[in-house]
Tab-separated table of C-alpha atoms and ligand atoms in Angstrom:
chain	number	residue	atom	x	y	z
A	1	MET	CA	-16.930	6.555	-25.688
A	2	SER	CA	-14.942	3.604	-23.591
A	3	TYR	CA	-13.498	1.841	-26.217
A	4	ILE	CA	-9.998	3.248	-24.730
A	5	GLU	CA	-10.485	1.760	-21.152
A	6	PRO	CA	-9.451	-1.637	-20.932
A	7	ALA	CA	-11.546	-4.432	-22.044
A	8	PRO	CA	-13.199	-6.268	-19.331
A	9	ILE	CA	-11.145	-9.731	-18.797
A	10	LYS	CA	-12.343	-12.530	-16.552
A	11	ASP	CA	-14.007	-12.449	-13.641
A	12	LYS	CA	-11.696	-12.986	-11.113
A	13	GLU	CA	-8.983	-10.976	-11.889
A	14	ASN	CA	-5.094	-12.112	-11.202
A	15	PRO	CA	-3.786	-8.724	-9.985
A	16	PHE	CA	-0.653	-8.283	-12.092
A	17	GLU	CA	-3.463	-8.919	-15.044
A	18	SER	CA	-5.502	-6.033	-13.750
A	19	MET	CA	-1.941	-3.857	-13.309
A	20	MET	CA	-1.455	-5.174	-17.164
A	21	ALA	CA	-4.993	-4.317	-18.340
A	22	ARG	CA	-4.410	-0.122	-17.944
A	23	PHE	CA	-0.644	-0.637	-18.515
A	24	ARG	CA	-1.486	-2.036	-22.249
A	25	VAL	CA	-4.136	0.978	-23.063
A	26	ALA	CA	-1.508	3.627	-21.614
A	27	ALA	CA	1.189	2.428	-23.550
A	28	GLU	CA	-0.739	2.153	-26.903
A	29	ILE	CA	-1.686	6.220	-26.608
A	30	LEU	CA	1.828	6.769	-25.608
A	31	GLY	CA	2.910	4.851	-29.041
A	32	LEU	CA	5.360	3.091	-26.401
A	33	ASP	CA	8.031	1.103	-29.432
A	34	ASN	CA	7.894	-2.966	-28.502
A	35	GLU	CA	11.037	-3.066	-26.598
A	36	THR	CA	10.456	-0.593	-24.154
A	37	TYR	CA	7.173	-2.111	-23.856
A	38	GLU	CA	8.605	-5.524	-22.849
A	39	VAL	CA	11.480	-3.649	-20.715
A	40	LEU	CA	8.705	-1.727	-19.097
A	41	LYS	CA	6.085	-4.780	-18.425
A	42	SER	CA	8.957	-7.100	-16.739
A	43	PRO	CA	9.503	-7.168	-13.297
A	44	ALA	CA	13.712	-6.323	-13.209
A	45	LYS	CA	14.204	-8.891	-10.349
A	46	GLN	CA	11.896	-11.403	-8.424
A	47	VAL	CA	12.896	-13.428	-5.273
A	48	ILE	CA	11.398	-15.918	-3.400
A	49	VAL	CA	13.151	-17.182	-0.137
A	50	SER	CA	11.857	-19.664	2.981
A	51	LEU	CA	12.498	-18.449	6.167
A	52	PRO	CA	12.830	-21.046	9.337
A	53	VAL	CA	11.352	-19.380	12.238
A	54	THR	CA	11.267	-20.656	15.888
A	55	MET	CA	7.863	-20.122	16.970
A	56	ASP	CA	7.312	-19.730	21.014
A	57	SER	CA	6.159	-23.349	20.954
A	58	GLY	CA	9.687	-23.883	20.615
A	59	GLN	CA	8.721	-25.596	16.283
A	60	LYS	CA	10.379	-24.209	13.708
A	61	LYS	CA	8.032	-23.082	11.442
A	62	VAL	CA	8.688	-22.287	7.482
A	63	PHE	CA	7.714	-19.412	5.990
A	64	THR	CA	7.542	-18.498	2.624
A	65	GLY	CA	8.684	-14.523	1.555
A	66	PHE	CA	9.108	-12.707	-1.330
A	67	ARG	CA	10.643	-9.430	-3.045
A	68	VAL	CA	9.886	-8.191	-6.103
A	69	ILE	CA	11.862	-5.583	-7.926
A	70	HIS	CA	10.010	-3.864	-10.808
A	71	SER	CA	12.100	-1.191	-11.787
A	72	ASN	CA	15.152	1.062	-11.069
A	73	VAL	CA	14.660	2.991	-14.073
A	74	LEU	CA	14.436	6.200	-12.168
A	75	GLY	CA	16.163	5.503	-9.137
A	76	PRO	CA	16.511	2.432	-5.912
A	77	SER	CA	13.451	0.582	-5.821
A	78	LYS	CA	10.963	1.541	-3.009
A	79	GLY	CA	7.859	-0.068	-1.531
A	80	GLY	CA	6.079	-2.277	1.147
A	81	ILE	CA	6.417	-5.417	3.142
A	82	ARG	CA	2.629	-7.001	3.066
A	83	PHE	CA	2.316	-9.259	5.789
A	84	ALA	CA	-0.796	-11.527	5.161
A	85	GLU	CA	-2.357	-14.761	4.554
A	86	ASP	CA	-3.122	-14.848	1.318
A	87	VAL	CA	-0.171	-12.806	-0.416
A	88	SER	CA	1.445	-14.323	-3.612
A	89	LEU	CA	4.068	-13.712	-5.992
A	90	ASP	CA	1.035	-12.308	-8.760
A	91	GLU	CA	-0.018	-9.800	-5.750
A	92	VAL	CA	3.317	-9.014	-5.077
A	93	LYS	CA	4.323	-8.269	-8.720
A	94	ALA	CA	1.459	-6.243	-9.368
A	95	LEU	CA	1.907	-4.190	-6.256
A	96	ALA	CA	5.426	-3.657	-7.366
A	97	ALA	CA	4.570	-2.544	-10.532
A	98	TRP	CA	2.256	0.306	-9.014
A	99	MET	CA	5.263	1.831	-7.026
A	100	THR	CA	7.187	2.448	-10.009
A	101	TRP	CA	4.179	4.459	-11.866
A	102	LYS	CA	3.086	5.701	-8.364
A	103	CYS	CA	6.434	7.180	-7.597
A	104	ALA	CA	6.854	8.345	-11.698
A	105	VAL	CA	3.331	10.287	-10.920
A	106	VAL	CA	4.139	12.450	-8.107
A	107	ASP	CA	7.802	12.629	-9.351
A	108	ILE	CA	10.225	10.988	-7.021
A	109	PRO	CA	13.576	9.663	-7.757
A	110	TYR	CA	12.437	5.643	-7.191
A	111	GLY	CA	11.658	2.455	-8.872
A	112	GLY	CA	9.130	0.280	-7.509
A	113	ALA	CA	9.225	-2.691	-5.094
A	114	LYS	CA	7.209	-4.820	-3.244
A	115	GLY	CA	7.720	-7.467	-0.258
A	116	GLY	CA	5.356	-9.970	1.450
A	117	VAL	CA	5.396	-12.675	3.637
A	118	ILE	CA	2.819	-15.560	3.764
A	119	CYS	CA	1.582	-15.245	7.291
A	120	ASN	CA	-1.158	-14.060	9.907
A	121	PRO	CA	0.372	-11.748	12.276
A	122	ARG	CA	-2.708	-11.316	13.913
A	123	GLN	CA	-2.078	-14.965	15.367
A	124	MET	CA	1.548	-14.018	15.985
A	125	SER	CA	3.130	-12.933	19.400
A	126	ALA	CA	5.547	-10.080	18.805
A	127	GLY	CA	8.433	-12.042	19.292
A	128	GLU	CA	7.374	-14.565	16.703
A	129	ILE	CA	6.990	-11.481	14.157
A	130	GLU	CA	10.203	-10.066	14.908
A	131	ARG	CA	12.109	-13.310	14.718
A	132	LEU	CA	10.024	-13.340	11.334
A	133	MET	CA	10.999	-10.026	10.139
A	134	ARG	CA	14.917	-10.346	11.053
A	135	ALA	CA	15.138	-13.963	9.223
A	136	TYR	CA	13.175	-11.801	6.029
A	137	THR	CA	15.985	-9.175	6.076
A	138	SER	CA	18.792	-11.586	6.717
A	139	ALA	CA	17.332	-13.426	3.571
A	140	MET	CA	17.298	-10.455	1.789
A	141	ILE	CA	20.247	-8.680	2.999
A	142	ASP	CA	22.169	-8.837	-0.961
A	143	VAL	CA	18.629	-7.119	-2.307
A	144	ILE	CA	17.953	-4.360	-0.052
A	145	GLY	CA	19.838	-1.268	0.695
A	146	PRO	CA	19.645	2.368	0.880
A	147	ASP	CA	20.945	3.094	-2.586
A	148	GLN	CA	19.327	0.099	-3.670
A	149	ASP	CA	16.115	-0.880	-2.395
A	150	ILE	CA	14.130	0.549	0.536
A	151	PRO	CA	11.622	-1.537	2.256
A	152	ALA	CA	8.537	0.382	4.358
A	153	PRO	CA	5.885	-0.907	6.113
A	154	ASP	CA	2.422	-2.403	4.186
A	155	MET	CA	-0.600	-4.203	5.204
A	156	GLY	CA	0.140	-6.098	8.102
A	157	THR	CA	3.436	-3.912	8.827
A	158	GLY	CA	4.284	-1.013	10.483
A	159	PRO	CA	7.157	1.560	12.314
A	160	ARG	CA	7.756	-1.834	15.253
A	161	GLU	CA	8.591	-3.981	12.140
A	162	MET	CA	11.024	-1.321	10.149
A	163	ALA	CA	12.886	-1.128	13.618
A	164	TRP	CA	13.451	-4.502	13.807
A	165	MET	CA	14.103	-4.531	10.223
A	166	MET	CA	16.834	-1.547	10.211
A	167	ASP	CA	18.362	-2.998	13.274
A	168	GLU	CA	18.872	-6.471	11.593
A	169	TYR	CA	20.254	-4.904	8.318
A	170	SER	CA	22.606	-2.419	10.530
A	171	ASN	CA	23.791	-5.081	12.493
A	172	ALA	CA	24.994	-7.151	9.589
A	173	MET	CA	26.782	-4.476	8.159
A	174	GLY	CA	28.403	-3.132	11.435
A	175	LYS	CA	27.225	-0.054	11.660
A	176	THR	CA	23.336	2.053	11.948
A	177	ILE	CA	22.265	2.540	8.448
A	178	ASN	CA	18.639	3.963	8.955
A	179	ALA	CA	17.842	5.010	5.404
A	180	VAL	CA	17.590	1.773	4.799
A	181	VAL	CA	13.814	1.406	5.597
A	182	THR	CA	11.276	4.336	5.665
A	183	GLY	CA	8.498	4.261	8.239
A	184	LYS	CA	10.385	3.936	11.285
A	185	PRO	CA	9.558	5.626	14.482
A	186	LEU	CA	10.689	9.037	15.347
A	187	VAL	CA	13.135	8.381	17.194
A	188	LEU	CA	14.983	5.768	15.261
A	189	GLY	CA	14.815	8.788	12.028
A	190	GLY	CA	11.532	8.519	10.969
A	191	SER	CA	9.626	11.362	9.882
A	192	LEU	CA	7.251	13.543	11.167
A	193	GLY	CA	4.069	13.295	9.185
A	194	ARG	CA	4.990	9.927	7.778
A	195	VAL	CA	2.298	7.572	10.006
A	196	GLU	CA	-0.739	10.136	8.664
A	197	ALA	CA	0.900	10.864	5.164
A	198	THR	CA	-1.002	8.388	2.952
A	199	GLY	CA	-4.429	9.681	4.370
A	200	ARG	CA	-3.280	12.963	4.108
A	201	GLY	CA	-2.998	12.767	0.268
A	202	VAL	CA	-5.872	11.148	-0.028
A	203	MET	CA	-7.648	13.780	1.611
A	204	VAL	CA	-5.806	16.682	-0.363
A	205	THR	CA	-6.414	14.555	-3.965
A	206	ALA	CA	-10.146	14.358	-2.598
A	207	LEU	CA	-10.345	17.933	-2.208
A	208	THR	CA	-8.768	18.918	-5.436
A	209	ALA	CA	-11.025	16.586	-7.437
A	210	MET	CA	-14.145	18.005	-5.256
A	211	GLN	CA	-13.089	21.289	-6.452
A	212	LYS	CA	-12.577	20.674	-10.232
A	213	MET	CA	-16.098	18.910	-10.200
A	214	LYS	CA	-17.731	22.066	-8.174
A	215	MET	CA	-18.701	19.655	-5.474
A	216	ASN	CA	-18.672	21.867	-1.998
A	217	PRO	CA	-16.693	19.632	0.767
A	218	VAL	CA	-18.889	20.927	3.463
A	219	ASN	CA	-21.441	18.513	4.128
A	220	ALA	CA	-20.772	16.242	1.218
A	221	THR	CA	-21.187	12.751	2.399
A	222	CYS	CA	-18.592	9.892	2.247
A	223	ALA	CA	-18.111	6.405	3.173
A	224	VAL	CA	-14.769	5.341	3.923
A	225	GLN	CA	-13.865	1.688	4.007
A	226	GLY	CA	-11.196	0.173	5.929
A	227	PHE	CA	-9.983	2.200	9.231
A	228	GLY	CA	-6.168	1.254	9.192
A	229	ASN	CA	-3.677	3.750	8.522
A	230	VAL	CA	-4.840	5.068	5.399
A	231	GLY	CA	-8.563	4.820	6.099
A	232	SER	CA	-8.255	6.146	9.548
A	233	PHE	CA	-6.385	9.408	8.965
A	234	ALA	CA	-8.251	9.945	5.708
A	235	ALA	CA	-12.029	9.907	7.614
A	236	SER	CA	-10.374	12.223	10.208
A	237	LEU	CA	-8.852	14.634	7.827
A	238	LEU	CA	-12.037	14.755	5.590
A	239	GLU	CA	-14.431	15.320	8.580
A	240	GLU	CA	-11.595	18.002	9.643
A	241	ARG	CA	-12.236	19.852	5.918
A	242	GLY	CA	-16.034	19.707	6.359
A	243	LEU	CA	-17.135	16.232	5.101
A	244	LYS	CA	-19.865	14.082	6.821
A	245	ILE	CA	-18.529	10.718	6.911
A	246	CYS	CA	-21.456	8.463	7.414
A	247	ALA	CA	-19.788	5.235	6.693
A	248	ILE	CA	-16.834	3.695	8.545
A	249	SER	CA	-15.487	-0.084	8.185
A	250	ASP	CA	-12.734	-2.441	9.133
A	251	HIS	CA	-12.361	-6.550	9.067
A	252	THR	CA	-14.967	-6.991	11.949
A	253	GLY	CA	-17.714	-4.868	10.510
A	254	ALA	CA	-19.031	-1.718	8.693
A	255	TRP	CA	-21.232	1.171	10.263
A	256	TRP	CA	-23.812	3.799	8.826
A	257	ASN	CA	-24.711	7.333	10.676
A	258	GLU	CA	-26.705	9.262	8.556
A	259	LYS	CA	-25.921	12.194	10.509
A	260	GLY	CA	-22.394	11.568	9.909
A	261	ILE	CA	-20.059	9.212	12.052
A	262	ASP	CA	-17.568	10.854	15.249
A	263	ILE	CA	-14.238	9.954	13.886
A	264	ALA	CA	-12.756	10.836	16.952
A	265	LYS	CA	-14.899	8.626	19.091
A	266	ALA	CA	-14.354	5.712	16.881
A	267	LEU	CA	-10.689	6.205	16.835
A	268	GLU	CA	-10.855	6.424	20.341
A	269	HIS	CA	-12.892	3.008	20.587
A	270	ARG	CA	-10.323	1.176	18.162
A	271	GLN	CA	-7.484	2.373	20.733
A	272	LYS	CA	-9.676	0.864	23.697
A	273	ASN	CA	-10.904	-2.292	22.002
A	274	ASN	CA	-7.254	-4.113	20.534
A	275	GLY	CA	-7.307	-2.026	17.209
A	276	VAL	CA	-10.523	-3.203	16.212
A	277	LEU	CA	-13.910	-1.340	15.351
A	278	ALA	CA	-16.233	-4.487	16.750
A	279	GLY	CA	-18.516	-3.334	19.573
A	280	PHE	CA	-18.722	0.260	18.300
A	281	THR	CA	-21.832	1.944	18.855
A	282	GLY	CA	-21.768	5.402	16.829
A	283	GLY	CA	-23.958	3.619	13.754
A	284	ASP	CA	-26.063	1.339	12.403
A	285	LEU	CA	-24.396	-2.138	11.880
A	286	ILE	CA	-24.198	-2.804	8.128
A	287	ASP	CA	-22.205	-4.867	5.400
A	288	ASN	CA	-18.933	-4.040	3.812
A	289	GLU	CA	-21.201	-4.316	0.148
A	290	GLN	CA	-24.067	-1.688	1.708
A	291	LEU	CA	-21.033	0.604	2.760
A	292	LEU	CA	-19.661	0.442	-1.073
A	293	GLN	CA	-23.121	0.830	-2.410
A	294	SER	CA	-24.330	3.626	0.023
A	295	LYS	CA	-25.807	6.808	-1.472
A	296	VAL	CA	-22.818	9.159	-0.500
A	297	ASP	CA	-21.162	11.913	-2.707
A	298	VAL	CA	-17.149	10.184	-1.861
A	299	LEU	CA	-16.349	6.739	-1.382
A	300	VAL	CA	-12.402	6.248	-0.169
A	301	PRO	CA	-12.118	2.369	-0.933
A	302	ALA	CA	-8.909	2.205	1.656
A	303	ALA	CA	-8.791	-1.804	2.502
A	304	VAL	CA	-7.944	-4.239	0.523
A	305	GLU	CA	-7.575	-5.202	-4.176
A	306	ASP	CA	-10.591	-5.736	-6.031
A	307	VAL	CA	-13.543	-4.742	-4.124
A	308	ILE	CA	-15.096	-2.762	-6.597
A	309	THR	CA	-15.429	-5.328	-9.656
A	310	VAL	CA	-17.922	-5.866	-12.439
A	311	HIS	CA	-20.308	-7.491	-9.773
A	312	ASN	CA	-20.966	-4.156	-8.273
A	313	ALA	CA	-19.840	-1.078	-9.953
A	314	ASP	CA	-23.212	-0.584	-11.771
A	315	LYS	CA	-24.850	-0.668	-8.053
A	316	ILE	CA	-21.938	2.430	-7.046
A	317	GLN	CA	-24.127	5.716	-6.212
A	318	ALA	CA	-20.804	7.699	-5.477
A	319	LYS	CA	-20.176	10.873	-7.631
A	320	LEU	CA	-16.277	10.470	-6.838
A	321	ILE	CA	-14.218	7.141	-5.900
A	322	VAL	CA	-10.447	8.129	-4.267
A	323	GLU	CA	-8.708	4.835	-4.003
A	324	GLY	CA	-7.093	4.789	-0.948
A	325	ALA	CA	-5.885	1.301	-1.144
A	326	ASN	CA	-3.698	-0.481	-3.946
A	327	GLY	CA	-5.982	-1.784	-6.541
A	328	PRO	CA	-9.348	-1.706	-5.138
A	329	THR	CA	-10.928	-1.368	-8.403
A	330	SER	CA	-10.461	-4.407	-10.846
A	331	ALA	CA	-9.905	-3.322	-14.384
A	332	SER	CA	-13.021	-5.167	-15.580
A	333	ALA	CA	-15.193	-2.799	-13.309
A	334	ASP	CA	-13.407	0.500	-14.899
A	335	SER	CA	-15.296	0.873	-18.315
A	336	ILE	CA	-18.307	0.245	-15.912
A	337	ILE	CA	-17.717	3.391	-13.370
A	338	TYR	CA	-16.194	5.398	-16.373
A	339	ASP	CA	-19.528	5.037	-18.233
A	340	LYS	CA	-21.368	5.998	-15.676
A	341	GLY	CA	-19.766	8.948	-15.363
A	342	ILE	CA	-18.025	8.673	-11.586
A	343	VAL	CA	-14.612	10.437	-11.426
A	344	VAL	CA	-11.910	8.190	-9.699
A	345	VAL	CA	-8.796	9.449	-8.141
A	346	PRO	CA	-6.773	5.980	-9.222
A	347	ASP	CA	-4.134	4.568	-6.818
A	348	ILE	CA	-1.361	5.421	-7.876
A	349	LEU	CA	-1.763	9.004	-7.464
A	350	ALA	CA	-4.832	8.913	-4.354
A	351	ASN	CA	-2.770	6.886	-2.123
A	352	ALA	CA	1.242	8.373	-3.346
A	353	GLY	CA	1.030	10.737	-0.209
A	354	GLY	CA	2.629	7.719	1.593
A	355	VAL	CA	5.421	6.938	-0.494
A	356	THR	CA	6.261	10.815	-1.092
A	357	VAL	CA	6.733	11.318	2.315
A	358	SER	CA	8.645	7.728	3.003
A	359	TYR	CA	11.227	9.646	-0.096
A	360	PHE	CA	11.300	12.799	2.342
A	361	GLU	CA	12.193	10.255	5.248
A	362	TRP	CA	15.154	8.939	3.231
A	363	VAL	CA	16.252	12.376	2.539
A	364	GLN	CA	16.424	13.644	6.139
A	365	ASN	CA	18.237	10.438	6.995
A	366	ARG	CA	21.045	11.028	4.239
A	367	LEU	CA	21.090	14.613	5.534
A	368	GLY	CA	21.224	13.635	8.845
A	369	TYR	CA	18.764	16.239	9.862
A	370	LYS	CA	15.338	16.858	11.081
A	371	TRP	CA	12.574	18.521	9.274
A	372	THR	CA	9.326	19.981	11.056
A	373	ALA	CA	5.657	18.232	10.279
A	374	GLU	CA	4.967	21.852	8.663
A	375	ARG	CA	7.326	21.603	6.253
A	376	VAL	CA	6.806	17.813	5.482
A	377	ASN	CA	3.337	18.498	5.153
A	378	ARG	CA	3.425	21.759	2.886
A	379	ARG	CA	5.965	20.076	0.267
A	380	SER	CA	3.712	16.713	0.402
A	381	ASP	CA	0.656	18.490	-0.247
A	382	ARG	CA	2.779	20.211	-3.144
A	383	ILE	CA	3.781	17.660	-4.701
A	384	MET	CA	0.104	15.892	-4.705
A	385	ASN	CA	-1.033	18.862	-5.995
A	386	THR	CA	0.905	19.234	-8.653
A	387	ALA	CA	0.895	15.578	-9.355
A	388	PHE	CA	-2.813	16.119	-9.519
A	389	GLU	CA	-3.056	18.943	-12.215
A	390	ASN	CA	-0.668	16.835	-14.541
A	391	VAL	CA	-2.686	14.065	-14.313
A	392	TYR	CA	-5.748	15.990	-15.152
A	393	ALA	CA	-4.085	18.099	-18.217
A	394	THR	CA	-3.248	14.515	-19.511
A	395	ALA	CA	-6.807	12.961	-19.130
A	396	LYS	CA	-8.440	16.171	-20.798
A	397	LYS	CA	-5.975	16.160	-23.476
A	398	HIS	CA	-6.372	12.591	-24.599
A	399	ASN	CA	-9.881	12.396	-23.727
A	400	ILE	CA	-9.670	9.426	-21.095
A	401	SER	CA	-10.009	8.529	-17.023
A	402	LEU	CA	-7.212	9.739	-14.455
A	403	ARG	CA	-6.568	6.316	-13.649
A	404	LEU	CA	-5.353	6.248	-17.415
A	405	ALA	CA	-3.898	9.638	-17.465
A	406	ALA	CA	-2.076	8.421	-14.231
A	407	TYR	CA	-0.669	5.691	-16.260
A	408	VAL	CA	0.121	7.589	-19.771
A	409	VAL	CA	1.803	10.009	-16.873
A	410	SER	CA	4.049	7.394	-14.889
A	411	ILE	CA	4.950	5.310	-18.245
A	412	GLY	CA	6.001	8.234	-20.377
A	413	LYS	CA	8.368	9.338	-17.542
A	414	VAL	CA	10.259	5.812	-16.903
A	415	ALA	CA	9.993	4.965	-20.570
A	416	GLU	CA	11.689	8.685	-21.285
A	417	THR	CA	14.144	7.789	-18.401
A	418	TYR	CA	14.945	4.429	-19.940
A	419	LYS	CA	15.936	5.721	-23.282
A	420	PHE	CA	18.388	8.485	-21.507
A	421	ARG	CA	19.735	5.393	-19.876
A	422	GLY	CA	20.332	3.587	-22.803
A	423	ARG	CA	20.539	-0.306	-23.229
A	424	PHE	CA	22.349	-3.498	-23.684
B	501	LIG	N1	3.298	0.843	1.370
B	501	LIG	C1	2.904	2.063	0.956
B	501	LIG	C2	2.520	2.389	-0.594
B	501	LIG	O1	1.755	1.157	-1.040
B	501	LIG	C3	4.222	2.754	1.189
B	501	LIG	C4	5.607	2.338	0.503
B	501	LIG	C5	6.709	3.547	0.694
B	501	LIG	O2	6.719	4.449	1.271
B	501	LIG	O3	7.549	3.112	0.188
B	501	LIG	O4	2.494	3.117	-1.040
């Protein structure tokens, strides 16, 4: 039954291998020829830079930065920049490929890319982060561009960092070019609805999946791992739609409340406490594993990669998993989850609302025009629903999981476009 799911690979997975394990199966289903397979799996460009930055102490520290352009077959490449201590080239390569499939699955005219800088922004001052962001932009000046490669926020970066990036790029070009990055503050050409877009897409795809599964959202129970830009908006929007959010977490801890956590209170607590949930009293303290394995209807992993693995997959009790994070389920865990009958709305579909509204932001910048929040939300909901139905129909047609179906849809699209564009 699960022969078509990727075979278990080794325990601690290399994220690029994890992506490739699914890619290989989808390529087989599509009957992809060898040449196209080789082209689509290989990143188009990988750049590594050393970034000397003056720290507040006056000393120079050299940071390492990456930008990987996985594909520009469908259009200019698109993807965020991650500031994290453990970010690696392999991780950025996987995340860049996921961006290619993500953009293709929601049918927006972008290829995929990702950037990363090895650093711990939590231990850096605003001035140090600004200098690092400007150094990164300057080092990548020939890589990025509004028709070429368009960065956006990811873990550890946000609108503030995008403003610095846009400013540094514009200074180098001698004119304001706001379409070079998305996820900017509103006053600099950011789009209404962008901040909550990823969480909103998670909510929309969760509700559509629940409808297909004949689950009533009202009073359905839900656990959300991660309370950053994705998890916090997903939690509050799902709560608004009637779900009971029984568990939430961030890097400081996890909380459980059978009666439902008051998300507005959690947001207020986070705002008053340096952006963290530590000290929150709206639930009992549990650990992250308990959150993942809790008895809820819906589980939304919206934090980091590889949290559902061979070690805990058979203990997951949720009926539906909606992946707010990129790569929260390792490839080895796929078949365990599938065999248990758990439905997974995969990352490249579930969290594509963010890049969809990034696309709208870029369109607005190029038009020199601003859309209303209502227009942004209406159009992104439509895109997310169309993408879901397309993936759902593909899953039914081939009798495969939604994850593999999402890969089949997106790889099929990029392969077809590649063939039209021709080759060397
Ligand atoms: N970093 C986000 C993601 O992983 C957004 C990327 C973008 O908007 O370009 O989807």
